[in-house]
Amino acid sequence: MFKNFLFNKPLVMWGLISAFFYFVLALIINRFDYLDSAYVITSMALLGLYVVYFLLFQFYQNHSWKRDELQTILFFGAVFILIMVLMVPGEYNDFYHYFFEDIVIVKYQQNPYFVAPLNVPHEPLAVLSGWQFLPAQHGPARFLLTVPAAWLSQGSIVIGIFLYKVIFAVFTALSAWLAYQIARQFDPAKAIFIYLLCAWNPLILFGTFAGGGTDILLVFWLLAAVYLAIKERPVLAIAALGLSVLIKYVTILLVPIFLIYFWRRQSTTGAKLKVAAYQTATLVLMTLGFFAPFWQGAGTLDGVVWVGRFFDVNSFPGLVSIIFYFVSPTLEWYSLKVIFELFFVAIYALTLYRFWRVMEMTASTMVYSSVIILSWFLLLAKFWFYPKYLIWLIPLMFLSKKFFYLPAVFLTGFVIISPYSSVLMPVAMIIPTLVFGFYYFVRRENKFKII
């Protein structure tokens, strides 16, 4: 096995280079407050990871894969995750806010949907948390996965954050493996390539472990739902999707897609009604069960409502609003917000209609429609944008049509702007755009080969 590992010299070389950049990130990422060069070093390391990822895509997209190469990819994927697990998150990292929410349950026996860090100023985690005025804004299923880490930490922030990262590491590795298993059903020849693109994806790894996002938990259950749909397990598939929704609500947009898919897959009206009834009952019971310990009226959703209404320049609608503002300073930004929401609703309805009318109902068509919906949501209806939100989308893009491969690799370049503030994000995006543009121009014109 070790001999085969060394035989894959190009993969080993790319893996070692990437490991070096991840190691640099782990050393520097939490030093922004007192090291002026930290942003520069971080950006250069992320740019290095991005370029390596591009070259991997270019070099291996038409490669004939062997089984031992999967072992090499798996090994370095584990190395990257290990390095990121050992990285110390900086102040105001989202991990601290999630840890605080769990401590509210474990230590204070309070409802995290009504207790913000500002309400417990003597708690050390409250000081480290960002968005200190904001209570829990994600779904209750997330607590099922992370509260055990808060309980096991016994009040230790260091142990708690480490356990959090271990949980996220498990779900990151399993998500990449699920993507591989799904790809084997769709296109076995591309399965190892798709596993490489997911397991070594710098945006997924950096967004999960440095950004502190719960997005990978959402993605795991979404991919599990797709896999179970392929295996024709309608109730289990909708249950997995329900867990995804109850972790972070965005995948509620995909519930109609799954319901339509299984409705169309049944051969008789009786079977259609039976499956639809079981799936609906599953979603209702899960929602009631998970919210029951926390529900104290509509105020339980104040956090998610506030986040949903937040509007800033680091989103596409925000950038468009700035342009309109220079043309007409009296223009109300939130009127444009409503226009963008209406555009998205129209596109969403059209996508559902076209999916309902599709001639051949397949799992790959379901994934394709999911990509379309999430893409338009991020573009038109997400008014506060972080690069880590692309984690929802990128694995599905690789599992969809080959047409989406290159855009998914381009979107991975958003990892470069991850450390920057919301105001600087649009400017910082120039860097990955130029890299991608140069790559695409060279590849299109065939003036010379990159590798």
Coordinates of C-alpha atoms in Angstrom, one line a residue:
M1 CA 0.0 0.0 0.0
F2 CA 2.8 2.4 0.9
K3 CA 4.6 1.6 -2.4
N4 CA 1.4 2.5 -4.3
F5 CA 1.0 5.6 -2.2
L6 CA 4.5 6.8 -3.3
F7 CA 3.8 5.8 -6.9
N8 CA 1.2 8.5 -7.1
K9 CA 3.9 11.2 -7.2
P10 CA 1.9 14.0 -8.8
L11 CA -0.9 13.6 -6.2
V12 CA 1.6 13.3 -3.4
M13 CA 3.3 16.5 -4.6
W14 CA 0.0 18.5 -4.7
G15 CA -1.0 17.1 -1.4
L16 CA 2.3 18.1 0.3
I17 CA 2.1 21.6 -1.2
S18 CA -1.5 22.0 0.0
A19 CA -0.6 20.7 3.5
F20 CA 2.1 23.4 3.7
F21 CA -0.4 26.1 2.9
Y22 CA -2.9 24.7 5.5
F23 CA -0.1 24.6 8.1
V24 CA 0.6 28.3 7.4
L25 CA -3.1 29.1 7.8
A26 CA -3.2 27.2 11.1
L27 CA -0.2 29.2 12.4
I28 CA -1.4 32.7 11.4
I29 CA -5.2 32.7 11.2
N30 CA -5.8 33.8 14.8
R31 CA -3.2 36.6 14.8
F32 CA -5.1 39.3 13.0
D33 CA -5.5 41.5 16.0
Y34 CA -1.8 42.1 16.7
L35 CA 0.1 41.0 13.5
D36 CA -0.2 43.5 10.6
S37 CA 1.0 41.0 8.1
A38 CA -1.5 38.3 9.1
Y39 CA -4.0 39.3 6.4
V40 CA -1.4 39.3 3.7
I41 CA 0.0 35.9 4.7
T42 CA -3.5 34.4 5.0
S43 CA -4.5 35.7 1.6
M44 CA -1.3 34.4 0.0
A45 CA -1.8 31.0 1.6
L46 CA -5.4 30.9 0.4
L47 CA -4.4 32.0 -3.0
G48 CA -1.8 29.2 -3.1
L49 CA -4.5 26.7 -2.1
Y50 CA -6.8 28.1 -4.8
V51 CA -4.1 27.9 -7.5
V52 CA -3.2 24.3 -6.5
Y53 CA -6.9 23.4 -6.7
F54 CA -7.2 24.9 -10.1
L55 CA -4.2 23.0 -11.4
L56 CA -5.5 19.7 -9.9
F57 CA -8.8 20.3 -11.8
Q58 CA -6.9 21.0 -15.0
F59 CA -4.5 18.1 -14.7
Y60 CA -7.0 15.4 -13.6
Q61 CA -10.3 16.2 -15.3
N62 CA -9.7 13.7 -18.0
H63 CA -7.6 11.3 -16.0
S64 CA -8.2 7.5 -15.8
W65 CA -8.4 6.8 -12.1
K66 CA -7.0 3.9 -10.2
R67 CA -8.1 2.6 -6.8
D68 CA -4.8 3.3 -5.1
E69 CA -5.1 7.0 -6.1
L70 CA -8.3 7.1 -4.0
Q71 CA -6.2 6.0 -1.0
T72 CA -3.8 8.9 -1.6
I73 CA -6.7 11.4 -1.8
L74 CA -8.2 10.0 1.3
F75 CA -4.9 10.2 3.2
F76 CA -4.2 13.9 2.4
G77 CA -7.9 14.8 2.9
A78 CA -7.5 13.4 6.5
V79 CA -4.2 15.4 6.9
F80 CA -5.8 18.7 5.8
I81 CA -8.7 18.1 8.2
L82 CA -6.3 17.2 11.1
I83 CA -4.3 20.4 10.5
M84 CA -7.5 22.5 10.5
V85 CA -8.8 20.8 13.7
L86 CA -5.7 21.8 15.5
M87 CA -6.0 25.4 14.4
V88 CA -7.0 27.8 17.1
P89 CA -10.0 30.0 16.1
G90 CA -9.6 33.7 16.4
E91 CA -11.8 36.0 18.5
Y92 CA -15.4 36.4 17.4
N93 CA -15.3 33.1 15.4
D94 CA -18.7 31.6 14.9
F95 CA -17.6 28.5 16.9
Y96 CA -17.7 30.6 20.0
H97 CA -21.3 31.7 19.4
Y98 CA -22.5 28.2 18.8
F99 CA -20.6 27.0 21.9
F100 CA -22.2 29.7 23.9
E101 CA -25.7 28.7 22.7
D102 CA -25.0 25.1 23.8
I103 CA -23.6 26.3 27.2
V104 CA -26.8 28.2 27.7
I105 CA -28.6 24.8 27.6
V106 CA -26.0 22.8 29.5
K107 CA -24.8 25.2 32.1
Y108 CA -27.6 27.7 32.6
Q109 CA -30.6 25.6 31.6
Q110 CA -32.0 28.4 29.6
N111 CA -33.5 28.7 26.1
P112 CA -30.8 29.7 23.6
Y113 CA -33.4 31.3 21.3
F114 CA -34.0 33.9 23.9
V115 CA -30.6 34.3 25.6
A116 CA -27.9 36.3 23.7
P117 CA -24.3 36.7 24.8
L118 CA -25.1 40.2 26.0
N119 CA -27.5 38.7 28.5
V120 CA -24.7 36.7 30.2
P121 CA -21.8 39.2 30.3
H122 CA -19.9 37.2 32.9
E123 CA -19.7 34.1 30.7
P124 CA -16.2 33.9 29.0
L125 CA -17.7 32.6 25.8
A126 CA -20.0 35.7 25.7
V127 CA -16.9 37.9 25.4
L128 CA -15.4 35.8 22.6
S129 CA -18.6 35.6 20.6
G130 CA -19.4 37.9 17.7
W131 CA -22.9 39.2 17.1
Q132 CA -23.3 39.5 20.9
F133 CA -26.9 40.8 20.7
L134 CA -28.1 37.8 18.6
P135 CA -29.6 34.7 20.2
A136 CA -29.6 31.3 18.4
Q137 CA -30.7 31.7 14.8
H138 CA -30.3 28.2 13.4
G139 CA -32.5 25.2 13.7
P140 CA -32.9 23.0 16.8
A141 CA -31.4 19.9 15.2
R142 CA -28.0 21.4 15.4
F143 CA -28.1 21.2 19.2
L144 CA -28.6 17.5 19.0
L145 CA -25.2 17.2 17.3
T146 CA -23.2 19.8 19.3
V147 CA -24.6 19.9 22.8
P148 CA -22.8 16.7 23.8
A149 CA -19.5 18.5 23.1
A150 CA -20.5 21.3 25.4
W151 CA -21.4 18.8 28.1
L152 CA -18.2 16.8 27.7
S153 CA -16.1 20.0 27.9
Q154 CA -17.1 20.6 31.5
G155 CA -16.7 24.3 31.1
S156 CA -13.3 24.3 29.3
I157 CA -13.3 26.5 26.2
V158 CA -10.2 24.8 24.8
I159 CA -11.6 21.3 25.2
G160 CA -15.0 22.4 24.0
I161 CA -13.8 24.0 20.8
F162 CA -11.6 21.0 20.1
L163 CA -14.6 18.7 20.5
Y164 CA -16.6 20.9 18.2
K165 CA -13.9 20.7 15.6
V166 CA -13.8 16.9 15.9
I167 CA -17.5 16.8 15.3
F168 CA -17.2 19.0 12.2
A169 CA -14.2 17.0 11.0
V170 CA -16.3 13.8 11.1
F171 CA -19.1 15.4 9.1
T172 CA -16.7 17.0 6.6
A173 CA -15.0 13.6 5.9
L174 CA -18.4 11.8 5.7
S175 CA -19.8 14.5 3.4
A176 CA -17.0 14.0 0.9
W177 CA -17.4 10.3 1.1
L178 CA -21.1 10.6 0.5
A179 CA -20.4 12.7 -2.6
Y180 CA -18.2 9.9 -3.8
Q181 CA -20.8 7.3 -3.2
I182 CA -23.5 9.4 -5.1
A183 CA -21.0 10.0 -7.9
R184 CA -20.5 6.2 -8.3
Q185 CA -24.3 5.9 -8.9
F186 CA -24.3 8.7 -11.5
D187 CA -20.9 8.3 -13.3
P188 CA -18.5 5.7 -11.8
A189 CA -15.7 6.9 -14.1
K190 CA -15.8 10.4 -12.5
A191 CA -16.4 9.3 -8.9
I192 CA -12.8 9.5 -7.7
F193 CA -12.4 12.9 -9.4
I194 CA -15.5 14.3 -7.7
Y195 CA -14.2 12.9 -4.4
L196 CA -10.9 14.8 -5.0
L197 CA -12.8 18.0 -5.8
C198 CA -14.8 17.7 -2.6
A199 CA -12.3 16.3 -0.1
W200 CA -9.5 18.7 -1.1
N201 CA -11.8 21.7 -1.7
P202 CA -10.2 24.7 0.2
L203 CA -13.4 26.6 0.5
I204 CA -15.2 23.7 2.2
L205 CA -12.3 23.1 4.5
F206 CA -11.5 26.7 5.4
G207 CA -15.1 27.7 5.5
T208 CA -15.9 24.9 7.9
F209 CA -12.9 25.1 10.3
A210 CA -11.8 28.7 10.1
G211 CA -15.3 30.2 9.3
G212 CA -16.9 28.2 12.0
G213 CA -19.9 27.5 9.9
T214 CA -22.5 24.8 10.6
D215 CA -23.0 24.5 6.8
I216 CA -21.2 21.2 6.6
L217 CA -23.8 19.7 9.0
L218 CA -26.5 20.8 6.6
V219 CA -24.6 19.5 3.6
F220 CA -24.1 16.1 5.1
W221 CA -27.8 15.5 5.7
L222 CA -28.6 17.0 2.3
L223 CA -26.2 14.5 0.6
A224 CA -27.6 11.7 2.7
A225 CA -31.1 12.6 1.4
V226 CA -29.9 12.5 -2.2
Y227 CA -28.2 9.1 -1.6
L228 CA -31.3 7.7 0.1
A229 CA -33.4 9.0 -2.8
I230 CA -31.2 7.1 -5.3
K231 CA -31.8 4.0 -3.2
E232 CA -35.5 4.6 -3.4
R233 CA -36.0 5.2 0.4
P234 CA -38.6 8.0 0.4
V235 CA -39.3 8.3 4.1
L236 CA -35.6 8.1 5.1
A237 CA -34.7 10.5 2.4
I238 CA -37.2 13.1 3.5
A239 CA -36.1 12.5 7.2
A240 CA -32.5 13.3 6.2
L241 CA -33.6 16.4 4.3
G242 CA -35.7 17.3 7.4
L243 CA -32.6 17.2 9.6
S244 CA -30.8 19.4 7.1
V245 CA -33.7 21.9 7.2
L246 CA -33.8 21.8 11.0
I247 CA -30.0 22.5 11.2
K248 CA -30.1 25.6 8.9
Y249 CA -33.4 26.4 7.3
V250 CA -32.2 27.1 3.7
T251 CA -32.8 23.6 2.5
I252 CA -36.5 24.0 3.1
L253 CA -36.4 25.3 -0.5
L254 CA -35.6 21.8 -1.7
V255 CA -38.4 20.0 0.2
P256 CA -40.9 20.4 -2.8
I257 CA -38.2 19.0 -5.1
F258 CA -37.9 15.8 -3.1
L259 CA -41.7 15.5 -2.7
I260 CA -42.2 15.9 -6.4
Y261 CA -39.4 13.4 -7.2
F262 CA -40.9 10.7 -5.1
W263 CA -44.5 11.5 -6.2
R264 CA -43.4 11.1 -9.9
R265 CA -41.4 7.9 -9.1
Q266 CA -44.5 6.0 -8.0
S267 CA -46.5 4.1 -10.6
T268 CA -50.0 4.3 -9.1
T269 CA -52.1 7.1 -7.6
G270 CA -52.5 5.1 -4.4
A271 CA -48.7 4.6 -4.1
K272 CA -48.2 8.4 -4.7
L273 CA -50.7 9.4 -2.0
K274 CA -49.2 6.8 0.5
V275 CA -45.6 8.0 0.0
A276 CA -46.7 11.7 0.1
A277 CA -48.6 11.1 3.4
Y278 CA -45.7 9.3 5.0
Q279 CA -43.2 12.0 4.0
T280 CA -45.5 14.8 5.1
A281 CA -46.1 13.2 8.5
T282 CA -42.4 12.6 8.9
L283 CA -41.6 16.3 8.3
V284 CA -44.4 17.5 10.6
L285 CA -43.5 15.1 13.4
M286 CA -39.8 16.0 13.2
T287 CA -40.5 19.7 13.2
L288 CA -42.8 19.4 16.2
G289 CA -40.4 17.1 18.0
F290 CA -37.3 19.2 17.6
F291 CA -38.9 22.5 18.4
A292 CA -41.0 21.3 21.3
P293 CA -38.2 21.8 24.0
F294 CA -37.5 25.4 22.7
W295 CA -40.8 26.8 21.4
Q296 CA -42.0 29.8 23.4
G297 CA -44.1 31.5 20.8
A298 CA -43.1 33.4 17.6
G299 CA -40.2 35.0 19.5
T300 CA -38.4 31.7 19.2
L301 CA -37.7 32.7 15.6
D302 CA -36.5 36.2 16.3
G303 CA -32.9 35.3 15.5
V304 CA -33.5 33.8 12.1
V305 CA -36.0 36.6 11.2
W306 CA -33.3 39.3 12.1
V307 CA -30.7 37.5 10.0
G308 CA -33.1 37.1 7.1
R309 CA -33.8 40.8 7.1
F310 CA -30.2 41.9 7.3
F311 CA -29.0 43.6 4.1
D312 CA -25.3 44.5 3.3
V313 CA -23.0 45.3 0.4
N314 CA -21.3 41.9 0.5
S315 CA -24.3 40.4 -1.4
F316 CA -25.2 40.8 -5.1
P317 CA -28.5 42.7 -4.2
G318 CA -26.4 44.9 -1.9
L319 CA -23.9 45.8 -4.7
V320 CA -26.7 46.6 -7.1
S321 CA -28.4 48.7 -4.5
I322 CA -25.2 50.8 -4.1
I323 CA -25.2 51.4 -7.9
F324 CA -28.8 52.6 -7.8
Y325 CA -28.0 54.7 -4.7
F326 CA -25.4 56.7 -6.6
V327 CA -28.0 57.3 -9.4
S328 CA -30.8 58.1 -7.0
P329 CA -29.7 58.8 -3.4
T330 CA -33.3 59.0 -2.2
L331 CA -33.9 55.4 -3.3
E332 CA -35.0 53.1 -0.4
W333 CA -32.7 50.0 -0.3
Y334 CA -35.4 47.8 1.0
S335 CA -37.6 48.4 -1.9
L336 CA -34.9 46.8 -4.1
K337 CA -34.8 44.0 -1.6
V338 CA -38.5 43.2 -2.3
I339 CA -37.9 43.3 -6.0
F340 CA -35.0 40.8 -5.7
E341 CA -37.2 38.6 -3.6
L342 CA -40.0 38.6 -6.1
F343 CA -37.5 37.7 -8.9
F344 CA -36.4 34.8 -6.9
V345 CA -39.9 33.6 -6.1
A346 CA -40.7 33.7 -9.8
I347 CA -37.6 31.7 -10.7
Y348 CA -38.3 29.3 -7.9
A349 CA -41.8 28.7 -9.1
L350 CA -40.7 28.2 -12.7
T351 CA -38.0 25.7 -11.6
L352 CA -40.5 23.7 -9.6
Y353 CA -42.9 23.7 -12.6
R354 CA -40.3 22.6 -15.0
F355 CA -39.2 19.9 -12.6
W356 CA -42.8 18.7 -12.3
R357 CA -43.1 18.5 -16.1
V358 CA -39.8 16.8 -16.8
M359 CA -40.2 13.7 -19.0
E360 CA -37.8 11.3 -17.2
M361 CA -37.7 11.8 -13.4
T362 CA -34.2 10.8 -12.2
A363 CA -32.1 11.6 -9.2
S364 CA -29.6 13.5 -11.4
T365 CA -32.4 15.7 -12.6
M366 CA -33.4 16.3 -8.9
V367 CA -29.8 17.3 -8.1
Y368 CA -29.7 19.6 -11.1
S369 CA -32.9 21.4 -10.1
S370 CA -31.5 21.7 -6.5
V371 CA -28.4 23.4 -7.9
I372 CA -30.5 25.9 -9.9
I373 CA -32.7 26.8 -6.8
L374 CA -29.8 27.2 -4.4
S375 CA -27.8 29.2 -7.0
W376 CA -30.6 31.7 -7.6
F377 CA -31.2 31.9 -3.9
L378 CA -27.6 32.9 -3.1
L379 CA -27.6 35.4 -6.0
L380 CA -31.0 37.1 -5.5
A381 CA -32.4 36.3 -2.1
K382 CA -29.4 36.0 0.2
F383 CA -28.8 39.6 1.4
W384 CA -25.9 38.9 3.8
F385 CA -23.3 36.8 2.0
Y386 CA -20.3 34.8 3.3
P387 CA -18.1 32.6 1.1
K388 CA -18.8 29.6 3.4
Y389 CA -22.5 29.7 2.2
L390 CA -21.2 28.3 -1.1
I391 CA -20.6 25.0 0.8
W392 CA -24.3 24.4 0.4
L393 CA -23.9 24.5 -3.4
I394 CA -20.5 23.3 -4.5
P395 CA -20.8 19.5 -3.8
L396 CA -24.2 19.5 -5.6
M397 CA -22.6 21.2 -8.6
F398 CA -20.0 18.6 -8.9
L399 CA -22.7 15.9 -8.7
S400 CA -24.8 17.6 -11.3
K401 CA -24.0 18.1 -15.0
K402 CA -20.4 18.4 -16.1
F403 CA -21.3 21.9 -17.3
F404 CA -21.2 23.0 -13.6
Y405 CA -17.6 21.7 -12.9
L406 CA -15.8 24.8 -14.0
P407 CA -18.2 27.3 -12.3
A408 CA -17.9 25.2 -9.1
V409 CA -14.1 25.5 -9.2
F410 CA -14.4 29.2 -9.8
L411 CA -16.7 29.6 -6.8
T412 CA -14.2 27.8 -4.8
G413 CA -12.0 30.9 -5.4
F414 CA -14.2 32.8 -3.1
V415 CA -12.1 31.3 -0.3
I416 CA -9.6 34.0 -0.9
I417 CA -12.0 36.7 0.3
S418 CA -13.1 34.8 3.4
P419 CA -10.8 36.7 5.9
Y420 CA -12.0 40.1 4.8
S421 CA -14.7 42.3 6.2
S422 CA -18.0 42.6 4.3
V423 CA -17.1 46.0 2.9
L424 CA -13.8 44.7 1.4
M425 CA -15.2 41.4 0.0
P426 CA -16.4 42.8 -3.4
V427 CA -12.9 44.3 -3.9
A428 CA -11.1 41.2 -2.8
M429 CA -13.1 39.1 -5.3
I430 CA -11.0 40.7 -8.1
I431 CA -8.1 38.3 -7.3
P432 CA -9.9 35.0 -7.9
T433 CA -11.7 36.5 -10.8
L434 CA -8.4 37.4 -12.5
V435 CA -6.9 34.0 -11.8
F436 CA -10.0 32.3 -13.2
G437 CA -10.2 34.6 -16.2
F438 CA -6.5 34.0 -17.1
Y439 CA -7.0 30.3 -16.7
Y440 CA -10.1 30.2 -18.9
F441 CA -8.6 32.5 -21.6
V442 CA -5.5 30.3 -21.8
R443 CA -7.5 27.1 -21.9
R444 CA -9.9 28.5 -24.5
E445 CA -7.2 29.9 -26.8
N446 CA -4.9 26.9 -26.4
K447 CA -1.9 29.1 -26.5
F448 CA 0.0 27.0 -24.1
K449 CA -0.6 24.2 -21.7
I450 CA -0.6 25.0 -18.0
I451 CA 0.6 21.5 -17.1

